[in-house]
Short mmCIF file of C-alpha atoms in Angstrom, two decimals:
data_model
loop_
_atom_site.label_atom_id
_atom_site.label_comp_id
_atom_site.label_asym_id
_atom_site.label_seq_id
_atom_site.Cartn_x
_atom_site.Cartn_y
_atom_site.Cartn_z
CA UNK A 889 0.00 0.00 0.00
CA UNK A 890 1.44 3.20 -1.31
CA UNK A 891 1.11 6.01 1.76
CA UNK A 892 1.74 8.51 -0.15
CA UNK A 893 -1.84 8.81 -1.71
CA UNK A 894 -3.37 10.03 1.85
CA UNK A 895 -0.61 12.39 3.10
CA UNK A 896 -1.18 16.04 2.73
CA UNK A 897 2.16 17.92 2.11
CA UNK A 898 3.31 20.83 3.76
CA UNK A 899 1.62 24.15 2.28
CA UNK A 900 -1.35 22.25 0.18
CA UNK A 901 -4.49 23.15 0.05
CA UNK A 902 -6.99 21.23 1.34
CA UNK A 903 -10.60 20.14 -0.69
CA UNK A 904 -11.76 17.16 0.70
CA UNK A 905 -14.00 16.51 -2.50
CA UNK A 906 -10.88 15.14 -4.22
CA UNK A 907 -10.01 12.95 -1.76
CA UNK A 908 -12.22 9.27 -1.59
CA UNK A 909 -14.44 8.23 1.29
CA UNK A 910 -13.78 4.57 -0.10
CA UNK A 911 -11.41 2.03 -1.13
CA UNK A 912 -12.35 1.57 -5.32
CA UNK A 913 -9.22 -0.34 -6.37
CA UNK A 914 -9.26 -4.08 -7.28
CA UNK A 915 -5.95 -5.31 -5.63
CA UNK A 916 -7.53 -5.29 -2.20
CA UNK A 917 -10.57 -7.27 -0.07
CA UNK A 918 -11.96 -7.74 2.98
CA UNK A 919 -10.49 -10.73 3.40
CA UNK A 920 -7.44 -10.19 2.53
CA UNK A 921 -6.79 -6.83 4.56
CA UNK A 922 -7.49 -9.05 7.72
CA UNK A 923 -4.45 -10.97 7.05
CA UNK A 924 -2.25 -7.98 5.85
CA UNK A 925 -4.17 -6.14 8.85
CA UNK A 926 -2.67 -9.10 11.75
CA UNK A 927 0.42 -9.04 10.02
CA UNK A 928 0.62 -5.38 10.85
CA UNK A 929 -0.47 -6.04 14.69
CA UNK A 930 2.59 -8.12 14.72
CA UNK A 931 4.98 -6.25 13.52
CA UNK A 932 3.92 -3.03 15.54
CA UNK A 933 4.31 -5.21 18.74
CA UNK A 934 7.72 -6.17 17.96
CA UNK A 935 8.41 -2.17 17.06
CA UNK A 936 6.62 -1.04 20.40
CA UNK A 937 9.16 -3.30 22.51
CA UNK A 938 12.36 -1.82 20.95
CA UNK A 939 10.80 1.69 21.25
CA UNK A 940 10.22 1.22 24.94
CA UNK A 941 13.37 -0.56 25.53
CA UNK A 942 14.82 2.43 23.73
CA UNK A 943 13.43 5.04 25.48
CA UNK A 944 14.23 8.02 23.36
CA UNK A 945 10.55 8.43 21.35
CA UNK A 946 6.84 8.53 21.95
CA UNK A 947 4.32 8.55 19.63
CA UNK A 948 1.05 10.95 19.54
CA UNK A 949 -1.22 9.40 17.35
CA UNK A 950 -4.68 11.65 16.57
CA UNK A 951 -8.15 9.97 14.60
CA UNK A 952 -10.00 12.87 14.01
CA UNK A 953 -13.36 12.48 12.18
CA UNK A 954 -17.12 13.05 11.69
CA UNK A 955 -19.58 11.31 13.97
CA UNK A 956 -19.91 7.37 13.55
CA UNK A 957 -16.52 7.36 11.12
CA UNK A 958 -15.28 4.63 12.96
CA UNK A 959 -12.47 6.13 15.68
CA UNK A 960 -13.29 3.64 17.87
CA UNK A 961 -13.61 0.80 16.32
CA UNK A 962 -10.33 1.80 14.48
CA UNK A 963 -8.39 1.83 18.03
CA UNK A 964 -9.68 -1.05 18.89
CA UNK A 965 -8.46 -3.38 15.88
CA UNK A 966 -5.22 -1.79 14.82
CA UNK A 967 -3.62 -0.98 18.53
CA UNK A 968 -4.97 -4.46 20.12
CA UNK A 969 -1.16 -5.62 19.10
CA UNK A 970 0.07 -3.22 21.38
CA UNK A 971 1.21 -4.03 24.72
CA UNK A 972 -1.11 -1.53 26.98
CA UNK A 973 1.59 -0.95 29.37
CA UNK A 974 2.90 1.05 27.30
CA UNK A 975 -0.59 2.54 25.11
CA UNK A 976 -2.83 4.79 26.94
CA UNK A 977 -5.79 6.15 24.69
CA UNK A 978 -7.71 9.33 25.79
CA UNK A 979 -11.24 10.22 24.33
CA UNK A 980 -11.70 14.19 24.68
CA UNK A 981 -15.28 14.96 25.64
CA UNK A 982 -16.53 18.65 26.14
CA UNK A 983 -14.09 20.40 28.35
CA UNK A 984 -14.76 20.24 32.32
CA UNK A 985 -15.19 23.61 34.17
CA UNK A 986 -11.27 22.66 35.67
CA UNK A 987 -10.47 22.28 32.02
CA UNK A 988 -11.95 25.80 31.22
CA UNK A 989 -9.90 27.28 33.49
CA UNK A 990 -6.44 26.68 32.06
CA UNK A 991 -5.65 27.42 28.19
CA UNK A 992 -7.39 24.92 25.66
CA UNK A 993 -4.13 23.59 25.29
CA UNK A 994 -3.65 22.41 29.27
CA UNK A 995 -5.36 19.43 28.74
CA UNK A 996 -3.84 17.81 26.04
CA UNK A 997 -0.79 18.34 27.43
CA UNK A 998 -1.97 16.38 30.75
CA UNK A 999 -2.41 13.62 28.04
CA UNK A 1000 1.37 13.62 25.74
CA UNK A 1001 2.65 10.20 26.08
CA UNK A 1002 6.12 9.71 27.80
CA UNK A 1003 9.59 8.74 25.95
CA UNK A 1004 8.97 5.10 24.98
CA UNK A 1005 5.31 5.17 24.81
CA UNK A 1006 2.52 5.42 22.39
CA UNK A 1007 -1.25 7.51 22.85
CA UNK A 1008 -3.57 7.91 21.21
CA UNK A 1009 -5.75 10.97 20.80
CA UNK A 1010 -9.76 10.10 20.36
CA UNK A 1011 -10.34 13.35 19.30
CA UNK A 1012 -7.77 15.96 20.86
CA UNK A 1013 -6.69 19.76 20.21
CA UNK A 1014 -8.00 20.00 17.21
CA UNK A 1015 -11.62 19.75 18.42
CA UNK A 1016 -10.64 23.63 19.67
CA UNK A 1017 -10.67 24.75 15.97
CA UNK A 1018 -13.89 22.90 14.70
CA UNK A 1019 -16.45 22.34 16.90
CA UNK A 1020 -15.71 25.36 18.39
CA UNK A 1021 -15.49 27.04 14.74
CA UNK A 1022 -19.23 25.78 14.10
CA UNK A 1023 -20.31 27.12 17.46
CA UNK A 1024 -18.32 29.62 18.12
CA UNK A 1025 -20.46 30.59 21.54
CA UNK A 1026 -18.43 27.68 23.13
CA UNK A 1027 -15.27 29.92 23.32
CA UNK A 1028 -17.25 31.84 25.34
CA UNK A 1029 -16.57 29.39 28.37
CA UNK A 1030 -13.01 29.79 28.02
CA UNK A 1031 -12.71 33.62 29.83
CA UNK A 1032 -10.41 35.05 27.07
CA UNK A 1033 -9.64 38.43 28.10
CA UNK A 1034 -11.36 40.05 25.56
CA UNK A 1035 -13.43 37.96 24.02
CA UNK A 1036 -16.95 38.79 25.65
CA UNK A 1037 -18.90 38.13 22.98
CA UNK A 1038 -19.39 36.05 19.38
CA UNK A 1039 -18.79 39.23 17.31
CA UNK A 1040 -15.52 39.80 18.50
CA UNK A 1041 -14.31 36.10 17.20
CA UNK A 1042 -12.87 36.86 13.95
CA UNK A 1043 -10.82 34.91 11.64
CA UNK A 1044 -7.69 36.65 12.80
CA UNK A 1045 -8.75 34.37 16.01
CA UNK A 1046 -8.87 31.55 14.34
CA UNK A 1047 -5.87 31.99 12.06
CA UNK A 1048 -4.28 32.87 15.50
CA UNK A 1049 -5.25 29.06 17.08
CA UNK A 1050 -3.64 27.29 14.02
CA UNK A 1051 -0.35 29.10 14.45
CA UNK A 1052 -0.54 27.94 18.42
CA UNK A 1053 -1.14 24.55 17.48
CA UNK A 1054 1.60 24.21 14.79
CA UNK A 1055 3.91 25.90 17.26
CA UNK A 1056 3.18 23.29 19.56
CA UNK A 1057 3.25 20.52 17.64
CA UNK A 1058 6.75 21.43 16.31
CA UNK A 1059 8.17 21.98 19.86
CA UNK A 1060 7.00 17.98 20.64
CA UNK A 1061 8.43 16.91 17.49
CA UNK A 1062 11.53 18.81 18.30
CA UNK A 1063 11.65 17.13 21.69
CA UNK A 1064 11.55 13.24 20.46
CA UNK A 1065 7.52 13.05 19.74
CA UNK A 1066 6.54 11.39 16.36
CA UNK A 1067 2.56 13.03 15.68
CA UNK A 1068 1.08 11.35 12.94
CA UNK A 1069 -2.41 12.20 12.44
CA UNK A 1070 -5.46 11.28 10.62
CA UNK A 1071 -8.38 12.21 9.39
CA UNK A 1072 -11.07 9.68 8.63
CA UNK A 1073 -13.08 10.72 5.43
CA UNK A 1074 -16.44 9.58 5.90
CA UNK A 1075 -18.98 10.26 2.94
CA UNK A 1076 -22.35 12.02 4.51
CA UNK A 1077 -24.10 8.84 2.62
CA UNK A 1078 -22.49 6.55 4.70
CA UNK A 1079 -23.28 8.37 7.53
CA UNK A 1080 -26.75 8.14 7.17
CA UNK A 1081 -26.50 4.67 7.01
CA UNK A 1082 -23.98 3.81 10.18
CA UNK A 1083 -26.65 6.11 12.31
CA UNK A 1084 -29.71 4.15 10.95
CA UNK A 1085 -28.34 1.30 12.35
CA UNK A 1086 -27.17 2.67 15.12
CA UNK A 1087 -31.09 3.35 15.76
CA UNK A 1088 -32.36 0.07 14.35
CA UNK A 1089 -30.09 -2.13 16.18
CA UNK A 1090 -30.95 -2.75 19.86
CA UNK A 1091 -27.18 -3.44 20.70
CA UNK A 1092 -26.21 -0.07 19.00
CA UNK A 1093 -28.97 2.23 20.13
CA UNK A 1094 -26.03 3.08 23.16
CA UNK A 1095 -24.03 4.68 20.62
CA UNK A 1096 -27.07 6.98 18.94
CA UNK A 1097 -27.15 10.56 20.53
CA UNK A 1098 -29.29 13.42 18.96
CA UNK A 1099 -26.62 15.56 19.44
CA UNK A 1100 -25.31 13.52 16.44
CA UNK A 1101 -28.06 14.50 14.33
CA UNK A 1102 -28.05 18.25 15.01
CA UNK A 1103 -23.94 18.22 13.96
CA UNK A 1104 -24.94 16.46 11.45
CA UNK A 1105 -26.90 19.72 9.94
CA UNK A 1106 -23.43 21.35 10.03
CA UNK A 1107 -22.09 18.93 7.81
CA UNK A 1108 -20.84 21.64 5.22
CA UNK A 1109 -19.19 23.86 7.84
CA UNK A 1110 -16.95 20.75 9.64
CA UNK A 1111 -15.99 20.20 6.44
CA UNK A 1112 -14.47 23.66 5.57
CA UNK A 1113 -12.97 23.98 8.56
CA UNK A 1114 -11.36 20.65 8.65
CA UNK A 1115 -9.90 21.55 5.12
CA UNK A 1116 -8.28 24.18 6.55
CA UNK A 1117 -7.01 22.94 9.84
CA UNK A 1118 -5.98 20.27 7.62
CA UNK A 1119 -4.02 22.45 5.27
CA UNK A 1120 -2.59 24.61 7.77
CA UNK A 1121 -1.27 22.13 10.05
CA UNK A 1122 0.21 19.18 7.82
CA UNK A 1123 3.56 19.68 8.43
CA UNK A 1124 6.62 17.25 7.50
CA UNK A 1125 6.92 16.59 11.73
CA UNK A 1126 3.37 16.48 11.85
CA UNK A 1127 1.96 15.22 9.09
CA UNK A 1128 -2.01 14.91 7.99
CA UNK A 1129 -3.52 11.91 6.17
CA UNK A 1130 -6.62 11.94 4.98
CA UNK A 1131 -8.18 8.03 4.95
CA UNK A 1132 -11.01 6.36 3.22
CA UNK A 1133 -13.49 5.81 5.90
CA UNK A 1134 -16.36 4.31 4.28
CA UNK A 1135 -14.65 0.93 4.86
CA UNK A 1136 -13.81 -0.03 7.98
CA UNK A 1137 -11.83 -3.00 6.45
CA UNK A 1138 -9.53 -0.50 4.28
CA UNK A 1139 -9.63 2.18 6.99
CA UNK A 1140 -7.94 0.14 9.80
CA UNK A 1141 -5.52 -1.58 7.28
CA UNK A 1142 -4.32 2.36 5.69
CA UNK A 1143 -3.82 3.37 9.40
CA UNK A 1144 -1.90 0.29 10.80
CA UNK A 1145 0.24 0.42 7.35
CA UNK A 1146 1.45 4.11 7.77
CA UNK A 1147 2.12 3.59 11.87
CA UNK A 1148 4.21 1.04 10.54
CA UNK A 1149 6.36 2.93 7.84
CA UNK A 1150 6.86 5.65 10.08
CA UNK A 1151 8.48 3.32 12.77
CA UNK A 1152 10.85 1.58 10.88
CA UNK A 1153 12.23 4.97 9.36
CA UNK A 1154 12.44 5.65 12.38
CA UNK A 1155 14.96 2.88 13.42
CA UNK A 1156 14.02 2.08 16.67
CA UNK A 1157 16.69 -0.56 18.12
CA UNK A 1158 17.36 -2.06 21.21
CA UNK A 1159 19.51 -0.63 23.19
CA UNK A 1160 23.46 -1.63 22.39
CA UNK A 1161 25.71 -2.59 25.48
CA UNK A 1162 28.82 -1.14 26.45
CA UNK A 1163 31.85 -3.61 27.36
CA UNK A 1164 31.35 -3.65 30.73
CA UNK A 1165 27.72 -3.84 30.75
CA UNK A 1166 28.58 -7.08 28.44
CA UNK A 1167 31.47 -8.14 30.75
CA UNK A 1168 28.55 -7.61 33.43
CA UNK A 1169 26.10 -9.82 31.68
CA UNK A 1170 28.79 -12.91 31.42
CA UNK A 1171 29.77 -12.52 34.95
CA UNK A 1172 25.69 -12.79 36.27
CA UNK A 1173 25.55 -15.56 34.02
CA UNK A 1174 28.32 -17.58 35.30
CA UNK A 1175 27.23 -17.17 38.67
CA UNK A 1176 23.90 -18.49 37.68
CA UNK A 1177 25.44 -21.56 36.07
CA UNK A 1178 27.49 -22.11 39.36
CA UNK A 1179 24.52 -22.13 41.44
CA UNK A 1180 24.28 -25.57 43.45
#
């Protein structure tokens, strides 16, 4: 699988109407992206142990999408080959009134993984320039000095939160983390249909909100905003791709495939001995030998 076809490079403009919401090639199946897809567990297993053992990365991985695109499910099949001692995954929700009182930023901070480990962002900082973008009253809650009201949020402030971001992102990257984030194109046909189901299906009314409906409405204005966040923020240390989402199958298989490529260039090791922590190693294990 060629990754190249869902990253967004540095300075592009974004339109997500030339991007697909589904796999329409002929090389690929169901089927066959399970096996390619536990192949992939495998081998990011054996990647995670060197990168803890090697202590000098951590990974921020971000699945950013439309309602019922398939986040979750997407964690849970393509980072189940993870060891979770070293994976924690955090699912941002609207902001507590703690939250509120520190800068939008605070929280994901609370949240950056530690040299050697891997999390994952359900959701994350970016939810400060879109759902807040379509309703822009929620900044409201945040006590900017300043900002007392809708009309003065102008898109100086949002050009403004794009710049913060990208500065921050680029002082992680400069400190050891590798940010690789996605964004999981989901056509509004498809949608419709995961939410139907979602109603029609006993076991998956739990999932169904009305909330989901009403952002549904705003369909157009997440995805303009998205385009640019997208566009502004794709950067070569933190890099955008833009999935297929309208099969799970191809979705989770895309994902685990460019995790992958980014570790090995990466080349994560395990750590190499000195002489005398060698020397060390020999002399423990001749006095384990010797044991009576």
């Amino acid at each position: 699988m060629d990754i190249k076809q869902f990253k967004v490079k540095s300075g592009n403009e974004v339109n997500l109407k030339n991007y697909p919401t589904g796999y329409d090639g002929n090389e690929l199946n169901k089927e066959r992206a399970a096996v390619l897809l536990e192949d992939s567990r495998k081998q990011l297993a054996e990647v995670q142990d060197k990168l803890y053992a090697q202590n000098q990365y951590s990974v921020l991985i971000i699945l950013q999408a439309m309602d019922a695109a398939g986040k979750d499910s997407a964690v849970k099949h393509i980072m189940s080959g993870f060891n979770p001692l070293g994976v924690q995954v955090h699912s941002f929700k609207t902001p507590t009134k703690t939250e509120l009182d520190h800068n939008y930023l605070w929280r994901h901070n609370l949240a950056l993984p530690p040299r050697g480990e891997i999390a994952i962002h359900n959701r994350s900082h970016y939810e400060n320039v879109l759902v807040t973008r379509v309703h822009p009253e929620y900044i409201l809650n945040e006590n900017i000095p300043g900002i007392d009201s809708v009309d003065k949020i102008k898109k100086s402030f949002w050009e403004d939160r794009l710049e913060q971001i990208t500065a921050f992102e680029k002082g992680l990257a400069e400190n050891g983390t590798v940010i690789l984030k996605f964004f999981l194109h989901l056509s509004k046909k498809e949608q419709k249909k995961r939410f139907l189901e979602r109603i029609d299906d006993p076991s998956k009314n739990w999932k169904f909100e009305m909330g989901d409906i009403r952002e549904r409405g705003y369909w157009d204005d997440y995805q303009r905003y998205y385009e640019e966040a997208i566009g502004a923020t794709s950067k070569k240390y933190a890099p955008w791709f833009i999935i297929p989402a309208d099969d799970k199958w191809y979705t989770r298989l895309a994902i685990a495939t460019i995790i992958h490529d980014y570790f090995e260039d990466l080349s994560i090791h395990y750590p190499t001995l000195t002489d005398t922590e060698k020397a060390d190693l020999q002399k423990a294990r001749a006095q384990l030998v010797n044991e009576a």
